[in-house]
């Protein structure tokens, strides 16, 4: 018997998985909270042979976020952004073997709401953050983390409206945190820091924040630094600690950003991740039309010749009447085979882009792009999370026809915008916003007609009470679509949006 | 049937040349891309009832079958020639649909030629029927929507024009009809005196 067991194990060894996910210890770090349709931090705990490299994947439809993890000890932990959606899957792959499972979604889903902010709070220890800034039903939902675990990828912050950092002890944040914060803010997020940032890196290529604007909340001085569509609020930790209403100071600062400086929430829903209903009808750009080549004209000539001459050549042979079609048949097979040698054109990829920027012309900006492509473009949109360069986050969009994605691109540089028009009180200049959109569609404004599609969609979704903005036609830089990869990329329209603010008296 | 492949090739290449010109594209709302290829595929489907002309008689059965096959092969080769227009494998994915349309047309016309009298009455009637069935999908759509109060979905199984956006084998009833037509034509020819 003692010989049989090892023999059995030896036989079964190839069938055993090289990795095993601990599903009890794996889970959303944000649980019980999560924002539907956005990424939340997810910790995957798994066993794998030491020295191997594991690939952890988060899959949502056609979007796959991947992270390479070097397995040193056992168990191994990996932090990965996972979409909060019932269709999401997580996979761990070591070599050829993989284990896939559906993560348990957080039970408390928090859709975007002007009146209830969702924040990630970092402090040391994590419980200290809860004491200073407890969650407030209907106004603030918060997840609490240790400062040393600060996320270094903005995609882990994707679902949050704000980040709060308590760092009185000058704890060094992990390398990559500065870039993550800059990217988060450029996309419209707000950061409240009490104490100091002590970044683990000195990223010299990041745009600097704007000049500080002094504000006072409940008697505590707070400096506001504009950063693209987002902002950084900074307060002295001692002043906050001595304040009898530290929680109110922080919440007021966060709402100050979310409500564009006003004392009450804007009307309507907050800017949501939605697809503009503009029609996508692909047409090649000038000079990019496919042209027939040798493998078109050669087989076409052969086919014409054989179909015309073949029956005539065999016409006199009455007994071979049935065979008169053979030259045409043979040449058709040959021409069809040769026609397959034609290189297909690159897949067509179209995009609309909304450029979100701050009041400074040279300040940081971010892009929200809606991409539609021919089905042959790519079956899956693979996003390696460690890849250098622009850290994009695509989301699949359910639609009939060609596949579509919605892509957030932080820190998008080089987008120029012409002087724009101002939206205030549902009017663009002196004109009601719907009338202005109609004029734009007719081509009688500074917006091109394709930009007008995006402009109209944005106005319909954002021209609510309390929303002010400067809208302008945007001009893309030469290399704007490098993150799209291959394909025949065409930008159909880009509009720059700078949210207006109502700076109140504090 | 001798020149049916030539007729199909000339009409498709000539149609493509017209659609390639700016004055040809504008009125039809086409461009030099996948839309032009799709337009040519519609043209191909509408050509089968027109291009096939089977002859009567037992001695012509094999010539009819080979001629029809050559016509389908020539039309398919033309469709492949225009694959450079789009990254989508449209020519390949439309073949089952084209096969159904071709089989339906050739089978029905072969049966009509075998059954028809010396004046080819049944052949002409079959051609008119096929033109109404396949070549005028817009008219069918109009009648269905205006008078029957139904959607055009039920017609897709018969009209390749309507089925072009549906599944590749949407026109399978036409294939069945065509196979039955060829069986009738073969049986009639077999029983006829040489």
XYZ file of C-alpha atoms in Angstrom:
700
model
C 0.000 0.000 0.000
C 2.779 2.423 0.871
C 4.199 2.021 -2.640
C 0.887 2.660 -4.334
C 0.240 6.082 -2.920
C 3.435 7.772 -4.179
C 2.953 6.028 -7.516
C -0.602 7.348 -7.759
C 0.533 10.852 -6.863
C 3.291 10.619 -9.467
C 0.746 9.657 -12.109
C -1.615 12.450 -11.116
C 1.106 15.084 -10.800
C 0.747 16.508 -14.325
C -2.984 16.897 -13.787
C -2.534 18.892 -10.595
C -2.559 22.661 -10.984
C 0.751 24.432 -10.501
C -1.057 27.145 -8.564
C -3.944 27.233 -6.174
C -5.898 30.329 -5.314
C -6.916 30.843 -1.720
C -10.422 32.118 -2.368
C -11.155 32.710 1.293
C -8.293 35.160 1.731
C -8.653 36.687 -1.727
C -11.120 39.527 -2.028
C -11.850 43.180 -2.636
C -9.915 45.419 -0.270
C -12.731 47.919 -0.582
C -15.346 45.433 0.669
C -18.104 45.930 1.626
C -18.020 48.913 -0.750
C -17.612 49.072 -4.488
C -18.640 51.366 -7.289
C -20.323 49.555 -10.186
C -18.518 49.737 -13.502
C -15.242 50.915 -12.007
C -12.134 49.154 -10.792
C -11.621 48.361 -7.129
C -8.464 46.993 -5.451
C -8.531 43.212 -5.244
C -6.033 41.051 -3.401
C -5.351 37.641 -4.912
C -3.715 35.112 -2.566
C -2.361 32.005 -4.212
C 0.149 29.210 -3.851
C 2.665 28.637 -6.626
C 6.111 27.076 -6.943
C 8.820 29.407 -5.646
C 10.882 30.987 -8.396
C 8.103 30.837 -10.958
C 6.355 33.820 -12.516
C 2.619 34.046 -12.178
C 0.355 36.148 -14.338
C -2.682 37.521 -12.561
C -5.476 38.705 -14.806
C -8.634 40.679 -14.275
C -11.066 40.133 -17.132
C -14.191 42.041 -17.942
C -15.567 41.182 -21.372
C -12.917 42.057 -23.899
C -10.721 43.959 -21.429
C -7.944 42.066 -19.670
C -5.718 43.748 -17.085
C -2.604 41.666 -16.427
C 0.084 41.769 -13.763
C 3.248 39.673 -13.663
C 4.131 38.473 -10.186
C 7.431 36.860 -9.235
C 6.676 34.081 -6.773
C 9.162 34.234 -3.921
C 7.479 32.562 -0.990
C 4.232 30.932 -0.227
C 1.521 32.118 -0.175
C 1.937 34.916 -2.710
C -0.209 38.029 -2.754
C -0.939 40.261 -5.714
C -2.930 43.470 -5.805
C -4.830 44.047 -9.019
C -7.655 46.342 -10.125
C -10.801 44.318 -10.716
C -13.980 45.732 -12.213
C -17.018 45.720 -9.991
C -19.352 43.866 -12.293
C -21.064 40.461 -12.136
C -19.396 39.373 -15.379
C -15.844 39.912 -14.140
C -13.349 37.056 -13.809
C -9.969 36.739 -12.128
C -7.379 34.292 -13.427
C -4.011 33.178 -12.089
C -1.735 31.541 -14.616
C 1.571 29.828 -14.033
C 3.086 28.449 -17.198
C 0.396 26.667 -19.174
C -1.934 26.104 -16.259
C -4.440 28.592 -15.022
C -7.194 28.878 -12.494
C -10.117 31.157 -13.198
C -12.816 32.218 -10.799
C -15.511 34.824 -10.361
C -14.794 37.081 -7.404
C -17.493 37.749 -4.844
C -18.654 41.300 -5.445
C -18.862 43.810 -2.600
C -22.394 43.802 -1.195
C -22.730 47.586 -0.838
C -22.636 49.167 -4.286
C -22.219 52.931 -4.411
C -23.153 54.593 -7.687
C -21.768 58.073 -8.288
C -23.719 60.650 -6.304
C -23.072 64.342 -5.700
C -24.391 64.035 -2.149
C -22.402 60.983 -1.098
C -18.681 60.875 -1.725
C -16.619 57.727 -1.724
C -13.101 58.061 -0.336
C -10.008 55.950 0.261
C -8.477 56.932 3.608
C -4.813 56.172 4.354
C -3.354 56.512 7.827
C -1.060 54.710 10.213
C -2.574 52.661 11.698
C -5.587 52.279 9.409
C -7.969 52.500 12.394
C -6.739 56.038 13.137
C -8.274 57.185 9.882
C -11.613 55.727 10.905
C -11.482 57.632 14.196
C -10.831 60.990 12.536
C -13.035 60.458 9.502
C -15.784 57.968 10.279
C -18.216 57.121 7.495
C -21.357 59.207 7.459
C -24.471 57.582 5.980
C -25.689 59.531 2.989
C -22.669 61.819 2.890
C -19.454 59.865 3.009
C -18.498 56.239 2.432
C -14.891 55.380 3.122
C -12.444 52.503 2.956
C -9.489 52.552 5.353
C -5.974 51.453 4.532
C -2.488 51.525 6.075
C -0.313 54.389 4.756
C 2.456 51.963 3.865
C 0.042 50.161 1.522
C -0.572 53.273 -0.541
C -1.585 52.235 -4.050
C 0.924 52.941 -6.780
C -1.434 52.570 -9.713
C -4.293 55.022 -10.265
C -6.474 52.195 -11.582
C -6.733 50.891 -8.028
C -8.254 54.278 -7.097
C -10.619 54.224 -10.066
C -13.865 53.882 -8.120
C -13.102 56.588 -5.554
C -14.098 60.230 -5.660
C -11.373 61.254 -3.249
C -8.246 60.134 -1.425
C -7.538 61.229 2.141
C -4.021 60.856 3.490
C -3.060 61.364 7.137
C 0.706 61.452 7.317
C 1.884 63.356 10.386
C 4.893 61.095 10.868
C 6.326 61.734 7.434
C 5.997 58.095 6.425
C 7.537 57.444 3.028
C 4.946 56.390 0.481
C 5.808 53.512 -1.847
C 7.545 54.311 -5.132
C 4.975 55.133 -7.791
C 2.547 56.871 -5.439
C 3.338 60.338 -6.809
C 2.452 59.320 -10.340
C -0.660 57.503 -9.161
C -1.868 60.616 -7.332
C -1.110 62.865 -10.296
C -3.007 60.567 -12.641
C -5.941 60.272 -10.250
C -6.194 64.050 -9.902
C -5.843 64.701 -13.625
C -8.955 62.572 -14.147
C -10.959 64.755 -11.783
C -10.313 63.198 -8.381
C -9.529 65.158 -5.243
C -6.886 64.479 -2.602
C -6.901 65.750 0.967
C -3.583 65.473 2.752
C -3.066 66.223 6.426
C 0.655 66.299 7.113
C 3.066 65.743 4.305
C 3.448 63.821 1.106
C 6.661 61.927 1.248
C 6.772 60.249 -2.066
C 8.910 57.231 -2.675
C 10.043 58.659 -5.988
C 10.842 62.017 -7.542
C 9.010 61.972 -10.835
C 10.371 64.982 -12.690
C 8.193 64.484 -15.746
C 4.908 65.140 -13.963
C 3.162 68.494 -14.427
C 3.349 70.697 -11.359
C 0.166 71.641 -9.512
C -1.195 75.160 -9.675
C -0.495 77.888 -7.165
C -2.084 77.414 -3.730
C -5.424 79.068 -3.127
C -5.952 79.727 0.598
C -9.271 78.507 1.965
C -10.657 78.139 5.468
C -12.981 75.330 6.541
C -14.400 75.487 10.093
C -11.551 77.723 11.139
C -8.811 75.498 9.757
C -6.686 76.941 6.947
C -6.512 74.662 3.923
C -4.563 75.288 0.723
C -6.113 74.203 -2.539
C -3.855 73.281 -5.461
C -5.583 72.855 -8.771
C -4.380 69.831 -10.739
C -6.118 69.508 -14.068
C -9.737 68.556 -13.514
C -8.868 67.506 -9.958
C -7.398 69.214 -6.926
C -5.177 68.700 -3.897
C -6.223 70.103 -0.522
C -3.538 70.371 2.093
C -3.926 71.136 5.779
C -1.505 71.238 8.654
C -1.985 68.102 10.713
C -1.578 69.893 14.055
C -4.243 72.467 13.116
C -6.562 69.690 12.076
C -5.885 67.713 15.249
C -6.630 70.730 17.423
C -9.799 71.546 15.561
C -13.015 70.420 17.273
C -14.481 69.461 13.887
C -11.686 67.805 11.934
C -14.121 65.473 10.180
C -16.208 68.427 8.986
C -13.120 70.195 7.661
C -12.201 67.224 5.512
C -15.711 66.510 4.297
C -16.270 70.187 3.476
C -13.033 70.267 1.482
C -14.002 67.181 -0.473
C -17.445 68.578 -1.232
C -15.825 71.897 -2.122
C -14.211 70.132 -5.040
C -17.102 67.853 -5.944
C -19.634 70.689 -5.956
C -17.373 73.021 -7.946
C -17.028 75.393 -5.022
C -20.777 75.908 -4.545
C -22.606 75.522 -1.238
C -25.086 72.999 -2.574
C -24.893 70.059 -4.906
C -25.294 70.684 -8.631
C -28.438 69.369 -10.248
C -28.622 66.123 -12.156
C -26.327 63.153 -11.890
C -22.565 63.586 -11.611
C -20.565 63.202 -14.797
C -20.921 59.503 -15.475
C -19.018 57.108 -17.630
C -21.531 56.860 -20.426
C -21.232 56.438 -24.143
C -22.214 59.360 -26.325
C -25.041 58.264 -28.576
C -23.244 59.644 -31.609
C -23.320 57.376 -34.638
C -20.069 55.736 -35.546
C -19.882 55.296 -39.307
C -16.413 54.604 -40.418
C -14.927 56.299 -43.440
C -11.265 56.349 -44.367
C -9.448 59.556 -43.791
C -8.021 61.473 -46.776
C -5.139 59.596 -48.338
C -5.828 56.431 -46.383
C -8.095 54.698 -48.858
C -7.194 51.146 -49.822
C -6.052 50.773 -53.402
C -6.050 47.693 -55.635
C -2.653 46.255 -56.465
C -1.116 43.556 -58.607
C -2.996 40.754 -56.874
C -6.234 42.469 -57.860
C -5.550 43.351 -61.494
C -3.673 40.135 -62.349
C -6.361 37.676 -61.220
C -9.134 39.968 -62.540
C -7.534 39.974 -66.007
C -7.068 36.229 -65.900
C -10.695 35.722 -64.924
C -12.031 37.995 -67.668
C -9.838 36.387 -70.292
C -10.727 32.819 -69.360
C -14.471 33.547 -69.123
C -14.472 35.238 -72.544
C -12.085 33.072 -74.544
C -12.686 29.669 -72.934
C -16.231 29.062 -74.273
C -15.248 30.391 -77.718
C -12.227 28.125 -77.931
C -14.351 25.078 -77.125
C -17.378 26.186 -79.185
C -16.578 23.985 -82.178
C -16.247 20.876 -80.112
C -19.951 19.996 -79.919
C -19.329 16.857 -77.946
C -17.476 18.833 -75.330
C -20.379 21.201 -74.751
C -20.571 20.337 -71.094
C -16.896 21.172 -70.729
C -17.194 24.727 -72.057
C -17.614 26.023 -68.511
C -14.406 24.406 -67.331
C -12.011 27.273 -68.285
C -14.210 29.731 -66.373
C -14.444 27.363 -63.414
C -10.688 26.727 -63.318
C -9.755 30.369 -63.720
C -12.247 31.376 -61.020
C -10.655 28.953 -58.566
C -7.183 30.205 -59.497
C -8.150 33.891 -59.395
C -9.916 33.439 -56.073
C -6.822 31.769 -54.639
C -4.514 34.501 -55.937
C -6.862 37.198 -54.651
C -6.303 35.850 -51.161
C -2.691 37.023 -51.440
C -3.862 40.633 -51.200
C -2.863 42.151 -47.886
C -5.983 43.239 -45.992
C -6.057 46.838 -44.874
C -5.422 47.651 -41.247
C -8.500 47.469 -39.089
C -10.383 50.700 -38.764
C -10.396 52.306 -35.323
C -12.384 55.449 -34.577
C -12.417 57.581 -31.489
C -14.110 60.568 -29.936
C -12.191 62.294 -27.176
C -13.215 64.521 -24.315
C -10.218 66.441 -22.983
C -10.668 67.367 -19.324
C -8.362 70.113 -18.186
C -7.972 72.752 -15.537
C -8.000 76.517 -15.909
C -4.292 76.692 -16.750
C -3.398 76.207 -20.405
C -0.171 74.386 -19.580
C -1.640 72.355 -16.732
C -2.304 68.635 -16.701
C -5.160 67.215 -18.717
C -6.821 63.850 -19.062
C -8.671 62.152 -21.822
C -11.844 60.160 -21.868
C -12.073 58.491 -25.258
C -14.797 56.403 -26.843
C -13.283 53.900 -29.200
C -15.020 51.751 -31.792
C -13.130 49.309 -33.981
C -13.677 46.644 -36.562
C -14.077 43.218 -34.942
C -10.769 42.074 -36.438
C -8.833 44.738 -34.564
C -8.407 42.751 -31.389
C -10.396 40.102 -29.628
C -9.145 41.231 -26.263
C -7.734 44.523 -25.103
C -4.741 43.393 -23.046
C -3.440 46.022 -20.645
C -0.178 45.099 -18.882
C -0.329 46.992 -15.607
C 3.478 47.290 -15.310
C 3.936 48.664 -18.834
C 5.758 52.008 -18.941
C 4.170 55.009 -20.588
C 0.554 56.029 -20.480
C -1.475 54.010 -17.976
C -4.835 53.644 -19.661
C -7.971 51.951 -18.424
C -10.361 50.677 -21.088
C -13.867 49.513 -20.246
C -15.993 47.458 -22.600
C -19.261 49.009 -23.709
C -22.178 46.756 -24.534
C -23.317 47.651 -28.033
C -24.487 45.995 -31.187
C -22.251 46.104 -34.227
C -18.591 46.876 -33.883
C -17.053 46.459 -30.437
C -16.703 49.615 -28.366
C -14.668 50.702 -25.410
C -14.459 53.668 -23.170
C -10.893 54.574 -22.280
C -9.574 56.804 -19.522
C -6.172 58.251 -20.325
C -4.612 60.265 -17.484
C -2.009 62.949 -17.983
C -2.639 63.325 -21.694
C -0.265 65.999 -22.914
C -0.142 68.222 -25.940
C -3.834 68.782 -26.643
C -4.337 72.323 -27.874
C -7.667 74.045 -27.668
C -8.869 77.195 -29.326
C -10.697 79.891 -27.369
C -13.952 78.327 -26.306
C -17.471 79.166 -25.297
C -18.770 79.353 -21.763
C -21.655 77.328 -20.417
C -23.442 78.916 -17.480
C -27.036 78.599 -16.306
C -27.880 76.235 -19.190
C -26.838 78.865 -21.720
C -23.858 78.933 -24.006
C -23.160 82.631 -24.235
C -26.623 84.094 -24.702
C -28.104 81.014 -26.339
C -29.907 78.101 -24.705
C -27.635 75.079 -24.781
C -29.919 73.023 -27.014
C -30.135 75.820 -29.553
C -26.377 76.146 -29.451
C -25.973 72.392 -30.039
C -28.320 72.649 -33.014
C -26.242 75.484 -34.461
C -23.104 73.441 -33.897
C -24.632 70.526 -35.797
C -25.379 72.900 -38.653
C -21.744 73.990 -38.653
C -22.366 77.618 -37.732
C -20.223 77.677 -34.589
C -16.527 77.258 -33.929
C -17.058 73.503 -33.528
C -16.717 71.181 -36.509
C -19.779 69.101 -37.259
C -18.228 65.890 -35.948
C -17.195 67.679 -32.773
C -20.791 68.858 -32.517
C -21.943 65.283 -31.883
C -19.761 65.076 -28.800
C -20.586 68.625 -27.747
C -24.322 67.954 -27.906
C -23.969 64.754 -25.901
C -21.912 66.541 -23.240
C -24.350 69.451 -22.992
C -27.369 67.140 -22.706
C -25.700 65.279 -19.851
C -24.074 68.151 -18.015
C -26.011 71.368 -18.513
C -27.645 71.068 -15.106
C -28.074 73.642 -12.392
C -24.728 74.578 -10.913
C -22.674 73.270 -13.793
C -20.468 75.762 -15.542
C -17.769 75.004 -18.027
C -15.656 76.334 -20.829
C -15.972 74.232 -23.974
C -13.579 74.444 -26.877
C -12.664 72.503 -30.010
C -9.541 70.490 -29.256
C -6.684 69.700 -31.591
C -4.899 66.420 -31.082
C -1.103 66.151 -30.857
C 0.707 64.059 -33.458
C 1.144 60.973 -31.309
C -2.107 61.144 -29.409
C -3.201 57.554 -30.118
C -0.059 55.556 -29.369
C -1.938 53.773 -26.580
C -4.331 52.407 -29.187
C -1.561 50.380 -30.808
C -1.958 49.154 -34.364
C -4.879 49.860 -36.646
C -5.982 52.667 -38.899
C -6.839 55.134 -36.192
C -9.014 58.132 -36.864
C -10.054 60.756 -34.353
C -13.486 61.926 -35.363
C -13.821 64.737 -32.897
C -12.326 66.115 -29.709
C -13.781 68.664 -27.337
C -11.963 70.270 -24.445
C -13.921 70.802 -21.220
C -12.783 72.926 -18.310
C -15.185 72.802 -15.404
C -16.110 76.210 -14.046
C -16.030 76.854 -10.323
C -18.084 79.077 -8.054
C -15.593 80.062 -5.413
C -17.624 80.736 -2.294
C -16.798 82.766 0.777
C -15.672 80.444 3.551
C -25.058 29.426 -69.887
C -21.745 29.610 -71.734
C -21.256 33.275 -71.056
C -22.962 33.502 -67.667
C -19.617 33.666 -65.795
C -18.428 36.414 -68.147
C -21.669 38.331 -67.641
C -21.343 38.126 -63.856
C -17.667 39.102 -63.859
C -18.261 42.039 -66.211
C -21.209 43.332 -64.233
C -19.376 43.058 -60.907
C -16.132 44.625 -62.145
C -18.061 47.283 -64.058
C -20.262 47.975 -61.060
C -17.180 48.281 -58.885
C -15.634 50.732 -61.337
C -18.767 52.877 -61.228
C -18.890 52.770 -57.439
C -15.186 53.626 -57.257
C -15.778 56.936 -59.014
C -16.684 59.909 -56.828
C -19.792 60.543 -58.943
C -20.876 56.962 -58.391
C -20.273 56.920 -54.661
C -22.021 60.114 -53.737
C -25.628 59.274 -54.672
C -25.375 55.825 -53.060
C -23.678 56.975 -49.893
C -20.721 54.639 -50.371
C -17.007 55.131 -49.828
C -13.891 53.291 -50.858
C -14.096 50.951 -47.907
C -16.166 48.088 -46.536
C -19.374 49.792 -47.672
C -18.347 49.405 -51.322
C -17.581 45.728 -50.782
C -20.953 45.251 -49.129
C -22.642 46.960 -52.085
C -20.921 44.578 -54.504
C -22.033 41.576 -52.473
C -25.641 42.789 -52.738
C -25.157 43.150 -56.475
C -23.793 39.611 -56.682
C -26.835 38.196 -54.885
C -29.195 40.025 -57.215
C -27.382 38.791 -60.334
C -28.077 35.072 -59.994
C -31.686 35.122 -61.247
C -30.584 37.239 -64.218
C -27.376 35.571 -65.237
C -28.417 31.921 -65.223
C -30.134 30.692 -68.382
C -30.360 26.900 -68.422
C -31.128 25.121 -71.701
C -33.739 22.382 -72.140
C -32.970 18.808 -72.852
C -31.256 15.813 -71.351
C -28.035 16.511 -73.226
C -27.803 19.979 -71.611
C -28.169 18.940 -67.995
C -24.431 18.559 -67.323
C -23.658 21.776 -69.210
C -26.297 23.608 -67.143
C -24.870 22.301 -63.878
C -21.255 23.073 -64.781
C -22.205 26.479 -66.164
C -24.068 27.376 -62.987
C -21.148 26.190 -60.894
C -18.723 28.255 -62.972
C -20.973 31.288 -62.541
C -20.943 30.886 -58.772
C -17.165 30.366 -58.751
C -16.587 33.442 -60.911
C -18.827 35.580 -58.695
C -17.028 34.287 -55.597
C -13.640 35.052 -57.150
C -14.833 38.594 -57.825
C -15.986 38.925 -54.229
C -12.529 37.810 -53.057
C -10.842 40.243 -55.416
C -12.399 43.082 -53.453
C -11.165 41.783 -50.115
C -8.553 44.562 -50.127
C -11.308 47.035 -49.267
C -11.933 45.864 -45.728
C -10.215 44.109 -42.858
C -13.419 42.175 -42.281
C -13.516 38.755 -44.022
C -16.769 39.783 -45.656
C -16.243 37.849 -48.896
C -15.635 34.644 -46.991
C -18.415 35.068 -44.456
C -20.984 35.819 -47.177
C -20.288 32.596 -49.116
C -22.909 30.420 -47.382
C -25.525 33.049 -48.133
C -24.372 33.346 -51.758
C -24.343 29.540 -52.020
C -27.953 29.372 -50.850
C -29.003 32.089 -53.299
C -27.106 30.462 -56.152
C -28.443 26.983 -55.403
C -32.012 28.264 -55.120
C -31.828 30.182 -58.396
C -30.012 27.546 -60.409
C -32.171 24.690 -59.105
C -35.481 26.458 -59.685
C -34.464 27.609 -63.147
C -33.142 24.161 -64.091
C -36.412 22.563 -63.011
C -38.406 25.196 -64.905
C -36.305 24.586 -68.020
C -36.825 20.834 -67.747
C -40.585 21.117 -67.125
C -41.308 24.028 -69.445
C -42.543 23.755 -72.981
C -40.764 24.693 -76.139
C -41.448 28.375 -75.588
C -39.706 28.345 -72.218
C -42.797 29.738 -70.489
C -41.956 28.193 -67.138
C -38.400 29.411 -67.304
C -39.574 32.979 -67.779
C -42.142 32.636 -64.997
C -39.500 31.198 -62.665
C -37.162 34.075 -63.421
C -39.851 36.649 -62.643
C -40.639 34.800 -59.426
C -36.977 34.749 -58.389
C -36.558 38.408 -59.213
C -39.509 39.259 -57.006
C -38.243 36.965 -54.283
C -34.572 37.901 -54.264
C -33.950 40.945 -56.358
C -36.581 43.203 -54.918
C -36.085 42.956 -51.170
C -36.891 46.614 -50.762
C -40.298 46.076 -52.341
C -40.943 43.049 -50.177
C -39.956 45.026 -47.151
C -42.325 47.797 -48.154
C -45.270 45.457 -48.711
C -44.596 43.569 -45.512
C -44.424 46.685 -43.408
C -47.177 48.647 -45.077
C -49.844 46.042 -45.665
C -49.123 43.004 -43.562
C -48.201 44.978 -40.480
C -45.363 42.500 -39.914
C -41.662 42.958 -39.718
C -39.463 41.943 -42.566
C -37.750 39.324 -40.438
C -39.908 36.518 -41.791
C -38.771 37.262 -45.308
C -35.098 36.962 -44.530
C -35.202 33.198 -45.081
C -36.119 33.790 -48.696
C -34.468 37.037 -49.702
C -30.665 37.241 -49.541
C -30.977 40.996 -49.703
C -32.789 41.008 -46.379
C -30.705 38.187 -44.912
C -27.348 39.809 -45.634
C -27.161 41.134 -42.094
C -28.400 37.908 -40.511
C -26.705 34.560 -40.014
C -24.773 33.091 -42.961
C -27.229 30.212 -43.449
C -30.355 32.338 -43.099
C -31.466 31.438 -46.636
C -31.422 27.680 -46.122
C -34.975 27.280 -47.557
C -33.575 28.508 -50.865
C -30.892 25.832 -50.733
C -33.536 23.175 -50.097
C -35.633 24.559 -52.933
C -32.627 24.552 -55.237
C -31.645 20.987 -54.372
C -35.204 19.850 -55.022
C -35.172 21.738 -58.338
C -32.002 20.014 -59.459
C -33.454 16.646 -58.454
C -36.570 17.359 -60.548
C -34.487 18.475 -63.525
C -32.263 15.385 -63.286
C -35.258 13.038 -62.960
C -37.020 14.624 -65.900
C -33.894 14.426 -68.038
C -33.319 10.802 -67.060
C -36.819 9.761 -68.117
C -36.809 11.765 -71.313
C -36.012 10.027 -74.572
C -32.548 10.721 -75.847
